[in-house]
CSV table of C-alpha atoms in Angstrom, one decimal:
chain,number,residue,atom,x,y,z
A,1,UNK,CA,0.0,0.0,0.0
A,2,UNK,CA,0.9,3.7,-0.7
A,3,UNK,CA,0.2,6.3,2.0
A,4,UNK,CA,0.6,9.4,0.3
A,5,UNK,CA,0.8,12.9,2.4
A,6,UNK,CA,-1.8,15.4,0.5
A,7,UNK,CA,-0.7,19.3,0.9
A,8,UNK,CA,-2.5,21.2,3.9
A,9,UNK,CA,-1.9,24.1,5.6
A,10,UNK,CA,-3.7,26.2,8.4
A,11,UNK,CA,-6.3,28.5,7.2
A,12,UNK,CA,-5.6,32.4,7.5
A,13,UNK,CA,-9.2,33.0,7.3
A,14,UNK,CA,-9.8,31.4,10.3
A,15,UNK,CA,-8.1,33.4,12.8
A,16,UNK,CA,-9.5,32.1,15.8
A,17,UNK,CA,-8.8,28.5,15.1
A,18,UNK,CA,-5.3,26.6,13.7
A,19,UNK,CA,-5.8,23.5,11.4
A,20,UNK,CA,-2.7,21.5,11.9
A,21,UNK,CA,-1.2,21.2,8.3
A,22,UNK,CA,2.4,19.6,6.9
A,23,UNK,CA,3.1,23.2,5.8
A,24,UNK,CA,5.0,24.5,8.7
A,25,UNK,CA,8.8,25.8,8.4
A,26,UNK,CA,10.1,22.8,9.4
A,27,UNK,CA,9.0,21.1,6.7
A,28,UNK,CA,10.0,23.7,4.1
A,29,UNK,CA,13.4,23.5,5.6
A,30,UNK,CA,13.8,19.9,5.7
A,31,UNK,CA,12.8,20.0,1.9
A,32,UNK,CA,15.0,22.6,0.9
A,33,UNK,CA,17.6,20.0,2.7
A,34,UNK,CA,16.0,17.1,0.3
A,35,UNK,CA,16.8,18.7,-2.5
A,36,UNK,CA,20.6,19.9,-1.9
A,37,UNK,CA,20.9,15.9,-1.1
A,38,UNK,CA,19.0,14.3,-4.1
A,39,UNK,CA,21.4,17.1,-6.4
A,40,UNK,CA,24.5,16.7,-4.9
A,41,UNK,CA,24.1,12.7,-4.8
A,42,UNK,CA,23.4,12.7,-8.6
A,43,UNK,CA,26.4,14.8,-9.0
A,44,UNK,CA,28.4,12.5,-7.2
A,45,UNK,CA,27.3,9.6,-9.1
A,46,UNK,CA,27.5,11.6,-12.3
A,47,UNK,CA,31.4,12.4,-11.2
A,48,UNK,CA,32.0,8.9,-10.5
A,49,UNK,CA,31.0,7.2,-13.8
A,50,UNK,CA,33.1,10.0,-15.2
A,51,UNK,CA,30.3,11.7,-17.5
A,52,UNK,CA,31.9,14.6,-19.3
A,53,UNK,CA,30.1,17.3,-20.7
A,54,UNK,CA,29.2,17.2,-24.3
A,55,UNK,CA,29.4,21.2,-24.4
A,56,UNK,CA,32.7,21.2,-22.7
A,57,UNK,CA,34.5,18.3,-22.7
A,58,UNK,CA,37.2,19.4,-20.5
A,59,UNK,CA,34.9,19.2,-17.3
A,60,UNK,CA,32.6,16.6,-15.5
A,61,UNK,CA,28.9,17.2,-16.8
A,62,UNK,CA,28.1,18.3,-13.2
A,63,UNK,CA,31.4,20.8,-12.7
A,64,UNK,CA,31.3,23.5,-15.0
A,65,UNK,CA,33.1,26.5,-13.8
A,66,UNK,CA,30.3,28.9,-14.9
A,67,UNK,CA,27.3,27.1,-14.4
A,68,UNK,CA,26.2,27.1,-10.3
A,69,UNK,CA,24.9,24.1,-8.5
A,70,UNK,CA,22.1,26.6,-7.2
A,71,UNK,CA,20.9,26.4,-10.9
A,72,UNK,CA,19.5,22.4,-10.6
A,73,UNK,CA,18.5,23.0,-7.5
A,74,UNK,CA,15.8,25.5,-9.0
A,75,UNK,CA,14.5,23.1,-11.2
A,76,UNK,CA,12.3,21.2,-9.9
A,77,UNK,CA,10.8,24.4,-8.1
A,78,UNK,CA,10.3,25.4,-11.5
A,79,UNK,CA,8.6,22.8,-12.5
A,80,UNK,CA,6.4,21.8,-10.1
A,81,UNK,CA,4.7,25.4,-9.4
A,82,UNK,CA,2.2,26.7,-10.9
A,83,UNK,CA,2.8,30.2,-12.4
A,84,UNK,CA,-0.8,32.1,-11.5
A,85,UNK,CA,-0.8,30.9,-8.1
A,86,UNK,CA,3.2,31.6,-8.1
A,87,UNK,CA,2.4,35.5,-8.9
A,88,UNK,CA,-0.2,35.8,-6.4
A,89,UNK,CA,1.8,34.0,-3.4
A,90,UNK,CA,4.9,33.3,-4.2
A,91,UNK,CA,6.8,32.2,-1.0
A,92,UNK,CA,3.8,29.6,-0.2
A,93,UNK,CA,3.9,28.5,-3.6
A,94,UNK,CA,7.4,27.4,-4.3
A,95,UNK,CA,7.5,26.3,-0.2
A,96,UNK,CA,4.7,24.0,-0.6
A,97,UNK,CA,7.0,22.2,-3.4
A,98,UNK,CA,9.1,21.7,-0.7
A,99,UNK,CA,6.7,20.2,1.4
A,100,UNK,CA,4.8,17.9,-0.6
A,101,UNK,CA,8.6,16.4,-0.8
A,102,UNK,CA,9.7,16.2,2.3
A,103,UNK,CA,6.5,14.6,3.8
A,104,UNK,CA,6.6,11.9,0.8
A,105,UNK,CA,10.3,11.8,0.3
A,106,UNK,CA,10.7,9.2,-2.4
A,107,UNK,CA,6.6,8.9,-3.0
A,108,UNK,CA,6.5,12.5,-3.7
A,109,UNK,CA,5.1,13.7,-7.4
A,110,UNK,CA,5.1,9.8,-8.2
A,111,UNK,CA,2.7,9.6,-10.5
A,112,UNK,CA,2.5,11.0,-14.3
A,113,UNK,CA,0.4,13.9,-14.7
A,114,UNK,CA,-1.9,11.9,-17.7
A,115,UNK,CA,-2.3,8.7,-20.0
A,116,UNK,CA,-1.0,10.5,-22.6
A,117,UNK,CA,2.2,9.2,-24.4
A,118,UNK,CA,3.7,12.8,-24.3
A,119,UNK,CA,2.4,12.7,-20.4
A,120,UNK,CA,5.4,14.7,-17.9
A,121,UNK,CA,6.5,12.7,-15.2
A,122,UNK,CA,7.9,12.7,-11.1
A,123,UNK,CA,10.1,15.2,-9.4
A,124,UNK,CA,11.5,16.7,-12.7
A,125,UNK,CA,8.5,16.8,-15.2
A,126,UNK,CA,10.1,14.3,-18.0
A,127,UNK,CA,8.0,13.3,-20.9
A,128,UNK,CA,8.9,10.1,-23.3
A,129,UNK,CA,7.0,11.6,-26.4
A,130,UNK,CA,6.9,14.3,-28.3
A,131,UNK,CA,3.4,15.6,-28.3
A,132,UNK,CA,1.5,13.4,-31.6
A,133,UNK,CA,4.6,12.2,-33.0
A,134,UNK,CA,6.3,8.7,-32.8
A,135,UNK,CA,9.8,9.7,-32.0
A,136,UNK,CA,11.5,9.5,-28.3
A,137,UNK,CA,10.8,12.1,-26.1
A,138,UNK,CA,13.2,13.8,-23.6
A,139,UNK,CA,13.9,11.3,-21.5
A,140,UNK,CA,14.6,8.6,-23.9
A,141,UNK,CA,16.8,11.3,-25.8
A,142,UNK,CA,18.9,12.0,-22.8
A,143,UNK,CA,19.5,8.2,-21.8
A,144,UNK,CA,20.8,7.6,-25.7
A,145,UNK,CA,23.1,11.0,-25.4
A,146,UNK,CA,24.8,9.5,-22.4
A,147,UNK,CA,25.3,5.6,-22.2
A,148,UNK,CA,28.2,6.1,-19.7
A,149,UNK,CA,25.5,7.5,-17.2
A,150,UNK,CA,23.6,4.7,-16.7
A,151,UNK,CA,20.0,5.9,-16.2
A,152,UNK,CA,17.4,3.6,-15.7
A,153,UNK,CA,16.2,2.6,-19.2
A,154,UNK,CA,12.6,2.0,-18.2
A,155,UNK,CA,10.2,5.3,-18.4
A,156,UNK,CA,8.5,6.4,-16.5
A,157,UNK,CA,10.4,4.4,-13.7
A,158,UNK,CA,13.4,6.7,-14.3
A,159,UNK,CA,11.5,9.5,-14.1
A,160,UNK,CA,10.2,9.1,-10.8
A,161,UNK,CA,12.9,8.5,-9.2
A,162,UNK,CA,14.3,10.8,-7.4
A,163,UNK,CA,18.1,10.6,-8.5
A,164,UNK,CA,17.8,9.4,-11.6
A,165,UNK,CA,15.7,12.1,-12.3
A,166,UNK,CA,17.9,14.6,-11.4
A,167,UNK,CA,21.1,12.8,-13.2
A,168,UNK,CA,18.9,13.3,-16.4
A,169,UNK,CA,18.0,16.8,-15.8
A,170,UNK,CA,22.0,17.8,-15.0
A,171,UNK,CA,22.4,15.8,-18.5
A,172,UNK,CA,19.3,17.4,-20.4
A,173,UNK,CA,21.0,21.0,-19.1
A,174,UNK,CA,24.3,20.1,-21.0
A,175,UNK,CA,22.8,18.9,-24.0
A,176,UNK,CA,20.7,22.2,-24.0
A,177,UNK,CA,24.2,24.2,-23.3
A,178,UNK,CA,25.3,22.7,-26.3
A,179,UNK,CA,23.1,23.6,-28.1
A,180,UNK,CA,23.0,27.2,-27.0
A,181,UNK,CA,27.0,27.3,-27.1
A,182,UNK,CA,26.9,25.9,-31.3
A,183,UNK,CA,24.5,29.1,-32.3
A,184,UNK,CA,25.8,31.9,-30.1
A,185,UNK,CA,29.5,30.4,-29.0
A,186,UNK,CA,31.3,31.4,-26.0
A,187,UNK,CA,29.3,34.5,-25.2
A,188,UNK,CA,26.2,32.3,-24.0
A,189,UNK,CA,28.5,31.6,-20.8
A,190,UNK,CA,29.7,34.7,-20.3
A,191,UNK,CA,26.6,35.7,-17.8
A,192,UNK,CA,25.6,33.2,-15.4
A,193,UNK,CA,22.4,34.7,-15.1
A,194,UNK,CA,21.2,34.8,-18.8
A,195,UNK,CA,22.4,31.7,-18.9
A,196,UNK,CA,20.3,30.3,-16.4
A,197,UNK,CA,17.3,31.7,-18.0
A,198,UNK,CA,18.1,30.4,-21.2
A,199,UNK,CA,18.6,26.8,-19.5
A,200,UNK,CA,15.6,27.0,-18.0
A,201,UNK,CA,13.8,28.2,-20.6
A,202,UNK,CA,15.4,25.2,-22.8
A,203,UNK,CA,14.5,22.7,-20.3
A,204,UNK,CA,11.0,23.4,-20.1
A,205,UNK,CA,10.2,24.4,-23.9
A,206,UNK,CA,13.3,23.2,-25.8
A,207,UNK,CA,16.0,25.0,-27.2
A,208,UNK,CA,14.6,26.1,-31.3
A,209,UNK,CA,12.0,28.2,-28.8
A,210,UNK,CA,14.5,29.7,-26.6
A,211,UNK,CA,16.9,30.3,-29.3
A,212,UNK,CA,14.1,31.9,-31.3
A,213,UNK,CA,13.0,34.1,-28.4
């Protein structure tokens, strides 16, 4: 059996009463914790297997000098919230990511979001599809790009779980820097902070888009 913890949180309209909830600070904390830990043990693996980056060769995929270890640890933030409720609170928004995963740990955003082939999957959002068209799909693409990783094969099993997960995502990143580095060159890592944008805006809607925008 599966006991999942749903979200809750105490009600501000009730002043006079306090619903317990998971949502407390602990809990964000604790997550925020989770996060740094699934990252940096994917790195680690990633480092050990000795995966080198297919943008720049000279450095482990997880160890490039201009990209910050801050910027994976976004990403799943990214894309678990939702973007209305993110502009209207945004602290309780990206905490209750936090949350959901720390009270779950391993059973958190284990499921796929639809039946659909193109359906995005666990922690990280991977799909296996691309939407009505019979070729692979993210994830498949990145396990091809990088034998020497060893990611699980099996989809959506790699995609929800947790480490794997992110050892994809720190491997979709690079293959989206190379991308980005082949059209503008060594200028795209010239600003972390651009770059990071870009990044993100490759991982969630591919890099022709980003490019184009």
């Amino acid at each position: 059996n599966i006991i999942y913890s749903p979200y809750s949180t105490d009600d501000p309209n009730t002043l006079n009463e306090v619903e317990l909830g998971i949502h407390t600070s602990e809990t964000s904390t604790a997550g925020t914790a989770d996060i740094k830990n699934i990252f940096a043990t994917a790195c680690q693996i990633l480092r050990d297997r000795g995966v080198v980056s297919k943008a720049f060769p000279q450095h482990i995929v997880c160890e490039l000098p201009f990209l910050p270890f801050k910027a994976y640890l976004r990403l799943p933030l990214i894309e678990q919230m939702d973007e209305s409720e993110f502009n209207l609170e945004p602290l309780k928004t990206f905490e209750r990511v936090l949350v959901i995963l720390r009270a779950n740990r391993n059973r958190a955003f284990a499921t796929c979001n639809s039946a659909k082939p193109w359906r995005a999957c666990g922690l990280m959002q991977f799909t296996d599809r691309w939407r009505g068209k019979r070729r692979p799909g993210t994830y498949s693409t990145v396990v091809r790009s990088f034998p020497e990783a060893q990611l699980m094969k099996s989809f959506p099993a790699g995609a929800l779980d947790h480490i794997n997960a992110a050892m994809a995502a720190i491997l979709l990143h690079d293959l989206n820097l190379k991308g980005l580095f082949d059209r503008f060159g060594e200028k795209i890592v010239q600003d972390p902070v651009l770059l990071e944008y870009a990044l993100a805006g490759c991982y969630n809607g591919g890099c022709g888009w980003t490019i184009m925008a």
